[in-house]
Coordinates of C-alpha atoms in Angstrom, one line a residue:
Chain A
M1 CA 0.0 0.0 0.0
N2 CA 1.2 3.5 -0.8
F3 CA 0.8 6.5 1.4
Y4 CA 1.4 9.9 0.0
F5 CA 2.2 12.5 2.5
P6 CA 2.1 16.2 1.5
T7 CA 5.6 17.6 1.2
V8 CA 6.3 20.2 3.8
F9 CA 6.7 23.4 1.9
I10 CA 9.5 25.6 3.1
P11 CA 8.9 29.1 1.8
F12 CA 12.0 30.5 0.2
S13 CA 12.4 34.1 1.0
G14 CA 13.4 36.2 -2.0
A15 CA 11.8 33.8 -4.4
T16 CA 10.6 35.6 -7.5
V17 CA 7.0 35.4 -8.4
A18 CA 6.2 34.9 -12.0
A19 CA 4.1 37.6 -13.5
G20 CA 0.5 36.9 -14.3
F21 CA -2.7 36.6 -12.4
P22 CA -1.9 36.6 -8.7
S23 CA -2.7 33.4 -6.9
P24 CA -5.4 34.0 -4.2
A25 CA -3.2 31.8 -2.0
E26 CA -0.2 34.1 -2.3
D27 CA -0.8 36.0 1.0
Y28 CA -1.0 32.7 2.9
T29 CA 2.4 31.2 2.1
E30 CA 3.6 32.2 5.6
L31 CA 1.3 29.6 7.1
S32 CA 3.2 26.7 5.7
L33 CA 4.9 24.6 8.3
D34 CA 8.6 25.3 8.5
L35 CA 10.6 22.5 10.1
N36 CA 13.7 24.8 10.4
S37 CA 11.9 27.2 12.7
H38 CA 10.2 24.4 14.6
L39 CA 13.4 22.5 15.4
I40 CA 16.0 25.2 15.5
D41 CA 15.8 28.1 18.0
R42 CA 19.1 29.7 17.0
P43 CA 20.2 28.8 13.4
Y44 CA 23.5 30.6 13.7
T45 CA 24.7 28.4 16.6
T46 CA 23.1 25.1 15.5
F47 CA 25.0 22.4 13.6
C48 CA 24.1 19.0 12.2
I49 CA 26.2 16.0 13.2
R50 CA 25.8 12.4 12.3
V51 CA 26.4 9.5 14.7
R52 CA 27.8 6.1 13.9
G53 CA 27.5 3.4 16.5
N54 CA 25.1 2.4 19.3
S55 CA 26.6 3.8 22.4
M56 CA 23.6 6.0 23.0
E57 CA 20.8 3.6 22.1
G58 CA 19.3 4.0 25.5
A59 CA 18.7 7.6 24.7
R60 CA 17.2 6.6 21.4
V61 CA 20.2 7.8 19.4
Y62 CA 20.7 5.0 16.8
D63 CA 23.5 4.3 14.3
G64 CA 23.3 6.7 11.4
D65 CA 21.0 9.2 13.1
M66 CA 21.4 12.9 12.7
L67 CA 21.7 15.3 15.7
L68 CA 20.9 18.9 15.9
V69 CA 23.4 20.5 18.2
D70 CA 23.1 24.0 19.6
R71 CA 26.3 25.5 20.9
S72 CA 24.7 28.5 22.6
I73 CA 23.0 26.3 25.3
S74 CA 25.0 26.1 28.5
P75 CA 25.4 22.4 29.4
Q76 CA 23.5 21.2 32.4
N77 CA 23.4 17.9 34.3
G78 CA 21.5 15.4 32.3
H79 CA 21.9 17.0 28.8
I80 CA 23.0 14.9 25.9
V81 CA 26.2 16.6 24.8
I82 CA 28.8 16.6 22.0
G83 CA 32.0 16.7 24.0
V84 CA 35.6 16.9 22.9
L85 CA 37.7 14.6 25.0
D86 CA 41.4 14.7 24.5
G87 CA 40.9 16.0 21.0
E88 CA 38.2 13.6 19.9
F89 CA 34.5 14.1 19.5
T90 CA 32.1 12.0 21.5
V91 CA 28.4 12.0 22.2
K92 CA 27.3 11.1 25.7
R93 CA 25.0 12.1 28.5
L94 CA 26.6 14.7 30.8
R95 CA 26.3 13.9 34.5
I96 CA 27.6 16.4 37.1
D97 CA 27.7 14.9 40.6
Q98 CA 29.0 17.1 43.4
G99 CA 31.3 19.0 41.0
Q100 CA 32.5 15.8 39.3
M101 CA 31.8 15.4 35.6
Y102 CA 31.0 12.1 34.0
L103 CA 30.2 11.2 30.4
L104 CA 27.6 8.4 30.4
P105 CA 27.0 6.1 27.5
E106 CA 23.5 4.6 27.2
H107 CA 24.4 1.0 26.2
P108 CA 25.6 -1.8 28.5
A109 CA 28.7 -2.5 26.3
Y110 CA 30.2 0.9 27.0
D111 CA 31.7 2.2 30.2
P112 CA 31.0 5.5 31.8
I113 CA 33.9 8.0 31.6
K114 CA 35.0 10.0 34.6
I115 CA 36.6 13.3 33.6
N116 CA 39.9 13.7 35.4
H117 CA 42.1 16.7 35.7
E118 CA 44.6 15.2 33.2
N119 CA 41.8 15.0 30.6
D120 CA 41.4 17.8 28.2
F121 CA 37.6 18.1 28.1
K122 CA 35.2 20.6 26.7
V123 CA 31.5 20.5 25.9
W124 CA 31.3 21.4 22.2
G125 CA 27.5 21.7 22.1
V126 CA 24.2 20.5 23.5
V127 CA 22.0 18.0 21.5
T128 CA 18.5 19.5 21.0
Y129 CA 17.0 17.0 18.6
V130 CA 17.6 13.5 17.3
I131 CA 16.5 13.0 13.7
H132 CA 15.8 9.3 13.0
K133 CA 14.4 7.9 9.8
A134 CA 11.3 5.9 10.6
Chain B
M1 CA 32.6 54.1 21.2
Y2 CA 33.2 51.6 18.4
A3 CA 34.4 48.0 18.7
L4 CA 36.4 46.2 15.9
I5 CA 35.9 42.5 16.2
D6 CA 38.4 40.4 14.3
C7 CA 38.5 36.7 14.1
N8 CA 41.9 35.3 15.0
N9 CA 43.6 33.5 12.1
F10 CA 40.1 33.0 10.7
Y11 CA 40.6 30.3 8.0
A12 CA 42.9 28.3 10.2
S13 CA 40.4 28.6 13.1
C14 CA 37.5 27.5 10.8
E15 CA 39.4 24.3 10.0
R16 CA 39.7 23.5 13.8
V17 CA 36.0 23.8 14.5
F18 CA 35.2 20.3 13.3
Q19 CA 38.7 18.9 13.8
P20 CA 39.4 19.5 17.5
Q21 CA 42.5 17.3 17.4
L22 CA 44.2 20.1 15.5
E23 CA 44.0 22.5 18.5
K24 CA 47.5 23.6 19.2
R25 CA 48.9 22.1 16.0
P26 CA 50.4 24.3 13.3
I27 CA 47.9 24.8 10.4
V28 CA 48.3 26.6 7.1
V29 CA 45.7 27.3 4.4
L30 CA 46.5 27.6 0.7
S31 CA 45.2 30.0 -1.9
N32 CA 42.7 29.1 -4.5
N33 CA 44.8 26.8 -6.6
D34 CA 47.0 25.4 -3.8
G35 CA 49.6 27.9 -4.8
C36 CA 50.5 30.1 -1.8
I37 CA 50.0 30.2 1.9
I38 CA 47.2 32.6 2.7
A39 CA 46.5 31.8 6.4
R40 CA 48.5 30.5 9.3
S41 CA 47.6 29.4 12.8
N42 CA 49.7 31.0 15.6
E43 CA 51.8 27.8 15.8
A44 CA 52.6 28.1 12.1
K45 CA 53.6 31.8 12.5
V46 CA 56.0 30.8 15.3
L47 CA 57.7 28.4 12.9
G48 CA 58.5 31.4 10.7
I49 CA 56.3 30.4 7.8
P50 CA 55.8 33.7 6.0
M51 CA 52.4 35.0 4.7
G52 CA 51.9 34.7 0.9
I53 CA 54.9 32.5 0.3
P54 CA 54.5 29.9 -2.6
V55 CA 54.0 26.5 -0.9
F56 CA 56.8 24.7 -2.7
Q57 CA 59.3 27.1 -1.1
V58 CA 58.5 25.8 2.4
E59 CA 57.6 22.2 1.7
A60 CA 60.5 20.9 3.8
L61 CA 59.5 23.0 6.8
L62 CA 55.9 21.9 6.5
R63 CA 57.0 18.3 6.6
Q64 CA 59.5 18.7 9.3
Y65 CA 57.0 20.2 11.8
Q66 CA 54.0 18.1 10.5
V67 CA 52.1 21.2 9.6
K68 CA 48.6 20.4 8.7
V69 CA 48.0 21.8 5.2
F70 CA 44.5 22.8 3.9
S71 CA 43.2 23.9 0.5
S72 CA 40.9 26.9 1.0
N73 CA 37.3 25.8 1.7
Y74 CA 35.3 29.0 1.1
A75 CA 32.0 27.2 1.6
L76 CA 33.0 26.5 5.2
Y77 CA 34.6 29.9 5.8
G78 CA 31.7 31.7 4.4
D79 CA 29.2 29.8 6.5
L80 CA 31.1 30.2 9.7
S81 CA 31.7 33.9 8.9
H82 CA 27.9 34.3 8.6
R83 CA 27.4 32.6 11.9
V84 CA 29.9 34.8 13.7
M85 CA 28.3 38.0 12.2
Q86 CA 24.8 36.9 13.1
S87 CA 25.9 36.1 16.6
L88 CA 27.6 39.5 17.0
Q89 CA 24.4 41.2 16.0
A90 CA 22.8 40.2 19.3
F91 CA 25.4 42.3 21.2
A92 CA 25.1 45.8 19.7
P93 CA 22.4 47.9 18.1
A94 CA 24.3 48.5 14.9
M95 CA 27.0 46.6 13.0
E96 CA 29.1 47.0 9.9
V97 CA 30.4 43.8 8.4
Y98 CA 33.8 45.0 7.2
S99 CA 35.2 41.8 5.7
I100 CA 34.8 38.0 6.0
D101 CA 36.4 38.1 9.4
E102 CA 36.0 41.6 10.7
A103 CA 33.0 43.7 11.9
F104 CA 32.6 47.1 13.5
L105 CA 30.0 47.4 16.3
D106 CA 28.5 50.7 17.4
L107 CA 28.6 50.8 21.2
R108 CA 27.0 54.2 21.9
K109 CA 24.1 52.6 23.7
I110 CA 26.3 50.5 26.0
P111 CA 27.2 52.1 29.3
F112 CA 30.9 53.0 29.4
Y113 CA 31.7 51.4 32.8
D114 CA 30.5 48.0 31.5
L115 CA 32.7 47.9 28.4
E116 CA 35.3 45.5 29.8
K117 CA 32.7 43.1 31.0
W118 CA 30.7 43.4 27.8
A119 CA 33.8 42.6 25.8
Q120 CA 34.7 39.6 27.9
T121 CA 31.2 38.1 27.6
L122 CA 31.2 38.8 23.9
K123 CA 34.5 37.1 23.4
Q124 CA 33.5 34.0 25.5
N125 CA 30.2 33.6 23.8
I126 CA 31.3 33.9 20.2
Q127 CA 34.1 31.4 20.9
Q128 CA 31.6 28.9 22.5
W129 CA 28.8 29.5 20.0
T130 CA 30.7 29.4 16.8
G131 CA 34.1 27.8 17.7
I132 CA 35.9 30.9 16.4
P133 CA 38.3 32.9 18.7
I134 CA 38.1 36.6 18.3
S135 CA 40.0 39.8 19.4
I136 CA 38.3 43.0 20.3
G137 CA 39.5 46.5 20.1
I138 CA 37.4 49.3 21.5
A139 CA 37.9 53.0 21.0
P140 CA 36.1 56.3 20.3
T141 CA 36.7 56.0 16.5
K142 CA 36.9 53.2 13.9
T143 CA 40.5 54.0 13.1
L144 CA 41.5 53.8 16.8
A145 CA 39.4 50.7 17.3
K146 CA 41.5 49.0 14.5
I147 CA 44.6 50.1 16.4
A148 CA 43.3 48.8 19.7
N149 CA 42.5 45.5 18.1
R150 CA 45.9 45.1 16.6
Y151 CA 47.4 46.0 20.0
A152 CA 45.3 43.4 21.8
K153 CA 46.4 40.7 19.3
A154 CA 50.1 41.6 19.4
F155 CA 50.6 42.4 23.1
L156 CA 47.7 40.8 25.0
P157 CA 47.1 37.6 23.2
S158 CA 45.5 35.8 26.1
E159 CA 43.0 38.5 26.9
G160 CA 42.5 39.5 23.3
I161 CA 40.8 42.7 24.4
F162 CA 42.1 46.3 24.5
I163 CA 40.1 49.4 25.2
I164 CA 41.3 52.9 24.4
E165 CA 39.4 54.9 27.0
D166 CA 41.6 57.9 27.7
D167 CA 44.8 59.7 26.6
P168 CA 47.2 57.3 28.4
T169 CA 45.7 54.2 26.9
A170 CA 45.6 55.9 23.5
E171 CA 49.3 56.8 23.8
I172 CA 50.3 53.2 24.6
A173 CA 48.5 51.8 21.6
L174 CA 49.5 54.5 19.2
A175 CA 53.2 54.4 20.1
A176 CA 53.2 50.6 19.6
T177 CA 51.6 50.9 16.1
P178 CA 54.0 51.3 13.1
I179 CA 52.5 53.9 10.7
E180 CA 52.1 51.4 7.9
D181 CA 49.6 49.5 10.2
V182 CA 47.4 52.6 10.4
W183 CA 44.2 52.4 8.4
G184 CA 44.7 54.3 5.1
I185 CA 48.5 54.4 5.1
G186 CA 49.8 52.7 2.0
R187 CA 53.4 52.1 0.8
R188 CA 53.8 55.6 -0.7
Y189 CA 52.7 57.5 2.4
K190 CA 54.8 55.1 4.5
R191 CA 57.9 56.2 2.6
L192 CA 57.0 59.9 2.8
L193 CA 56.4 59.7 6.6
H194 CA 59.5 57.7 7.2
S195 CA 61.5 60.4 5.4
H196 CA 60.1 62.9 7.9
Q197 CA 61.1 60.8 10.8
I198 CA 57.5 59.6 11.6
F199 CA 57.6 55.9 12.3
N200 CA 54.7 55.2 14.6
A201 CA 51.1 56.4 15.0
F202 CA 51.9 58.4 18.1
Q203 CA 54.4 60.5 16.2
L204 CA 51.8 60.9 13.5
V205 CA 49.2 62.5 15.8
Q206 CA 51.8 65.0 17.0
A207 CA 52.2 66.3 13.4
P208 CA 50.5 69.7 12.7
E209 CA 47.3 69.5 10.8
S210 CA 48.5 71.9 8.1
W211 CA 51.4 69.6 7.4
I212 CA 49.3 66.5 7.2
Q213 CA 46.7 68.3 4.9
K214 CA 49.5 69.4 2.6
H215 CA 51.1 66.0 2.3
L216 CA 48.4 63.5 2.9
K217 CA 45.5 65.6 1.6
V218 CA 42.0 65.6 3.0
V219 CA 41.8 61.8 3.6
G220 CA 45.0 62.1 5.7
L221 CA 43.4 64.9 7.7
R222 CA 40.4 62.8 8.4
M223 CA 42.6 60.0 9.5
L224 CA 44.5 62.3 11.8
R225 CA 41.3 63.5 13.4
E226 CA 40.1 59.9 13.8
L227 CA 43.5 59.0 15.5
R228 CA 42.9 62.0 17.9
G229 CA 39.5 60.5 18.8
E230 CA 37.2 62.7 16.7
V231 CA 34.7 60.6 14.7
C232 CA 34.9 61.1 11.0
Y233 CA 33.7 57.7 9.8
G234 CA 30.4 56.2 11.0
L235 CA 29.3 52.7 10.3
T236 CA 28.5 51.8 6.7
L237 CA 25.4 49.8 7.2
E238 CA 24.5 49.0 3.6
P239 CA 26.6 46.3 1.9
H240 CA 28.6 47.9 -0.9
P241 CA 27.3 46.7 -4.2
K242 CA 30.1 45.0 -6.1
K243 CA 31.9 47.5 -8.3
G244 CA 33.6 44.8 -10.3
I245 CA 33.7 41.0 -10.5
C246 CA 37.0 39.3 -11.0
V247 CA 37.7 35.7 -11.6
S248 CA 41.3 34.7 -12.0
R249 CA 43.6 31.7 -11.3
S250 CA 47.2 30.8 -11.6
F251 CA 48.0 27.5 -13.3
R252 CA 50.1 25.0 -11.5
Q253 CA 52.2 24.7 -14.6
A254 CA 52.6 27.5 -17.1
T255 CA 51.0 26.6 -20.5
S256 CA 51.1 27.9 -24.0
H257 CA 48.3 25.5 -25.2
F258 CA 45.6 27.6 -26.8
G259 CA 42.9 25.1 -26.3
T260 CA 43.5 25.0 -22.5
I261 CA 43.5 28.7 -22.2
Q262 CA 40.4 29.0 -24.3
E263 CA 38.6 26.6 -21.9
V264 CA 39.7 28.5 -18.9
V265 CA 38.8 31.9 -20.4
S266 CA 35.3 30.7 -21.3
T267 CA 34.8 29.2 -17.9
F268 CA 35.8 32.4 -16.2
A269 CA 33.6 34.5 -18.5
A270 CA 30.7 32.2 -17.8
R271 CA 31.4 32.4 -14.1
C272 CA 31.3 36.2 -14.3
G273 CA 27.9 35.9 -16.0
E274 CA 26.6 33.6 -13.3
K275 CA 27.8 36.0 -10.6
L276 CA 26.2 39.0 -12.4
R277 CA 22.9 37.1 -12.7
K278 CA 23.0 36.1 -9.1
Q279 CA 23.2 39.8 -8.0
K280 CA 20.8 40.8 -10.7
S281 CA 23.1 43.2 -12.4
C282 CA 24.8 43.7 -15.8
A283 CA 28.2 44.8 -16.9
N284 CA 29.4 46.7 -19.9
L285 CA 33.2 46.3 -19.7
L286 CA 35.0 43.1 -20.0
Y287 CA 38.7 43.0 -19.2
L288 CA 40.8 40.0 -20.0
F289 CA 44.4 39.6 -18.7
L290 CA 47.1 37.0 -19.2
F291 CA 50.3 36.8 -17.2
T292 CA 53.4 35.1 -18.7
N293 CA 55.4 32.8 -16.5
A294 CA 57.4 34.7 -13.9
Y295 CA 60.3 32.3 -13.7
Q296 CA 60.8 31.8 -17.3
D297 CA 64.3 33.1 -18.2
A298 CA 64.2 35.1 -15.0
S299 CA 62.5 38.0 -16.7
P300 CA 59.7 39.6 -14.7
P301 CA 56.2 38.4 -15.7
Q302 CA 54.5 40.3 -18.4
M303 CA 50.9 41.2 -18.4
Y304 CA 48.9 41.3 -21.6
S305 CA 45.4 42.6 -21.4
K306 CA 42.5 43.7 -23.6
V307 CA 39.4 45.6 -22.6
I308 CA 36.2 45.0 -24.6
Y309 CA 33.4 47.6 -24.3
L310 CA 29.9 46.2 -24.7
P311 CA 27.4 48.5 -26.3
V312 CA 24.6 47.2 -24.0
A313 CA 25.4 46.0 -20.5
T314 CA 24.7 42.3 -20.1
H315 CA 24.8 39.3 -17.9
N316 CA 24.4 36.8 -20.7
S317 CA 27.1 34.2 -20.5
F318 CA 27.0 33.4 -24.2
E319 CA 27.8 37.0 -25.0
L320 CA 30.4 37.3 -22.3
V321 CA 32.2 34.1 -23.5
K322 CA 32.1 35.4 -27.1
M323 CA 33.6 38.7 -26.1
A324 CA 36.3 37.1 -23.9
L325 CA 37.3 34.8 -26.7
T326 CA 37.5 37.7 -29.1
A327 CA 39.8 39.4 -26.7
L328 CA 41.9 36.3 -26.3
D329 CA 42.4 36.0 -30.0
L330 CA 43.7 39.5 -30.1
I331 CA 46.4 39.1 -27.4
F332 CA 47.3 35.4 -27.4
K333 CA 50.8 34.7 -28.6
E334 CA 51.9 31.1 -29.0
E335 CA 55.6 31.7 -28.1
Y336 CA 54.7 32.6 -24.5
R337 CA 53.9 30.3 -21.7
Y338 CA 51.1 31.7 -19.5
K339 CA 51.0 31.3 -15.7
K340 CA 47.8 33.2 -14.8
V341 CA 44.6 34.1 -16.6
G342 CA 41.8 36.3 -15.4
I343 CA 38.6 38.1 -16.4
M344 CA 37.1 41.2 -14.8
V345 CA 33.8 42.7 -15.6
T346 CA 32.9 46.2 -14.5
G347 CA 30.7 49.1 -15.4
I348 CA 28.0 47.3 -13.3
T349 CA 24.4 48.5 -13.3
P350 CA 21.3 46.8 -11.9
E351 CA 19.6 44.7 -14.6
S352 CA 16.5 46.9 -14.3
H353 CA 18.5 50.0 -15.2
V354 CA 20.2 48.7 -18.4
Q355 CA 20.2 51.3 -21.2
T356 CA 19.5 49.8 -24.5
S357 CA 21.1 51.5 -27.4
L358 CA 19.1 53.3 -30.0
F359 CA 19.9 50.7 -32.7
D360 CA 19.4 47.7 -30.5
K361 CA 16.1 46.0 -31.4
P362 CA 14.7 43.4 -29.1
D363 CA 16.2 40.1 -30.2
P364 CA 14.1 37.0 -29.9
Q365 CA 17.3 34.9 -29.7
H366 CA 18.4 37.0 -26.8
L367 CA 15.2 36.3 -24.9
N368 CA 15.6 32.6 -25.5
Q369 CA 19.1 32.7 -24.2
K370 CA 17.9 34.5 -21.1
R371 CA 15.4 31.7 -20.5
V372 CA 18.0 29.1 -21.1
L373 CA 20.5 30.6 -18.7
K374 CA 17.8 30.9 -16.0
A375 CA 17.2 27.2 -16.3
V376 CA 21.0 26.5 -16.4
D377 CA 21.5 28.5 -13.2
A378 CA 18.7 26.7 -11.5
L379 CA 20.0 23.3 -12.5
N380 CA 23.6 24.1 -11.5
R381 CA 22.4 25.3 -8.1
K382 CA 20.8 21.9 -7.6
L383 CA 23.3 19.6 -9.3
G384 CA 26.6 21.5 -8.6
R385 CA 28.7 24.1 -10.3
D386 CA 29.2 23.9 -14.0
K387 CA 27.2 20.6 -14.4
I388 CA 25.6 22.4 -17.3
R389 CA 28.0 24.5 -19.3
I390 CA 28.8 26.0 -22.6
A391 CA 30.7 23.4 -24.8
I392 CA 33.8 25.5 -25.2
Q393 CA 34.3 25.4 -21.4
G394 CA 35.6 21.9 -21.9
Y395 CA 35.3 19.1 -19.4
G396 CA 35.3 21.5 -16.5
W397 CA 38.4 23.3 -15.5
Q398 CA 38.8 22.8 -11.8
P399 CA 41.4 24.5 -9.6
S400 CA 43.5 22.0 -7.8
Q401 CA 42.4 21.5 -4.2
A402 CA 44.2 18.5 -3.0
H403 CA 43.7 19.2 0.7
R404 CA 40.2 20.6 1.0
S405 CA 38.3 19.7 4.2
P406 CA 34.7 18.6 3.9
C407 CA 32.0 21.3 3.6
Y408 CA 30.8 20.4 7.1
T409 CA 28.0 23.0 7.3
T410 CA 26.8 23.4 3.7
R411 CA 26.5 19.8 2.2
W412 CA 24.5 17.0 3.7
E413 CA 27.0 14.4 2.6
D414 CA 29.8 16.3 4.4
I415 CA 28.3 16.9 7.8
P416 CA 30.6 15.8 10.6
T417 CA 30.4 12.2 11.8
I418 CA 31.0 11.0 15.3
D419 CA 32.0 7.4 15.1
E420 CA 31.5 5.5 18.4
R421 CA 31.6 2.0 17.0
R422 CA 33.9 -0.5 18.8
D423 CA 35.2 -4.0 18.1
F424 CA 34.9 -6.8 20.7
R425 CA 38.0 -5.6 22.5
G426 CA 36.4 -2.2 22.9
K427 CA 38.8 -0.5 20.5
P428 CA 37.4 2.0 18.0
L429 CA 36.2 0.1 15.0
S430 CA 37.3 2.5 12.4
P431 CA 39.9 5.2 12.6
R432 CA 38.5 8.5 13.7
P433 CA 37.5 10.5 10.7
H434 CA 39.8 13.2 9.5
K435 CA 42.7 12.1 11.6
D436 CA 46.1 11.6 10.0

């Protein structure tokens, strides 16, 4: 069985309108749903990143999923974050317990990471959405 | 007060945003055709790699210190520049984007006593939000803000902020600024000032106005007043419409092959047309230039050029290519080997203002071409540059870009990937992407 879903129409600002009889719908183009504005609060600080591997399956981040990452959000306990640990990217849940930071995977095969003083660690950005193909 | 925000080693910093393992490693970025070094990280500057040097002259040095070399990736730099500028906008009521990595902010509405804190917050936020480190110079005028910024970079690299708020702070920064680093002082004025024993900006502001006016004219006088803290230049808020469009490249190897040069010239003419159509304007002067090989028999490179005047301004690629090839026929000489080729179009007017000549009747072929080019532009936007092209452009002349990083923020297939896969021993399954 085939289902046909209407395509979400993303109005393109600055698009030229062909001359001719004006469409009565012209004034209503703004009402189309815009996924960009729905999913992204601050486009200038939001980046797309793809994940390979299953270390965050418990948080419903699967192999091949795409993450929206906002770098302007200040990381809090419990956020899923993109971290840079000793020069390498990683995606984990951030746990802050009495001033001690941990990076928690959400898969039994992976071990939690305790951030020590000798680690060079920075939060690169906070994950706001997981985009997963159904 | 004005602030000049300048991104530190912008192109090198852009390359680090998605490759954090390159933090603290020396990086250089090459010019369009992988010819010269056009950007260096601080670590590369320390190694003594000069700006603008042809890359083959420092190859041994690059290898010895494992300098990471990148071809320029303007899609990435452009996108990150846009993000920096948009983020800056949140911090001040008015902004002038001065270049890809510099912007002036108008701080008149920000209370004076808060400037230091304001600047620190700004610097921290831009670094975290976009990944790009910046330096900030704050002063009563734009010319002084540039000097403050330069001073912060050179003498306060860890703070990256300098505020000229009174005479003593102005004196410190001015005395530390060689006159050739003052906005508006070119090579000629530098020589003139040096011959009058003026070497730094502080000595310059001591000079009498009448002397400056006599030797540096009215522009020099304005510069002097700006250096003394009197505002002569406000923010330019409108983006300057492009006065000319230039497309030029150096060949990796000089060539005297007519067919090759014909392809390149047509490709550049077509590119000018595309750029004109994109900004909805037309040009009526086309200027073709060829440089002979600089190192051939040690003679200086010769430039040969031809200007073609178009009776009616156009953005039609077919016409531009025809004109460019006509010009090429007139100046091409088989006995030379050519190192660089370029086309500039100028005399630019908005397409809506184009004056048709008295004898120019509407040409049906012209209208057809216009429609064809519109379709070509749309297809190329979708499929990639030059997928549809005029036959004489050949099989696509591509600049060499052997070390370009992925277009992380502008192409879906290039978005950064975090690979967390492990084998049964818990070792990463595949090598981390983009690591050498």
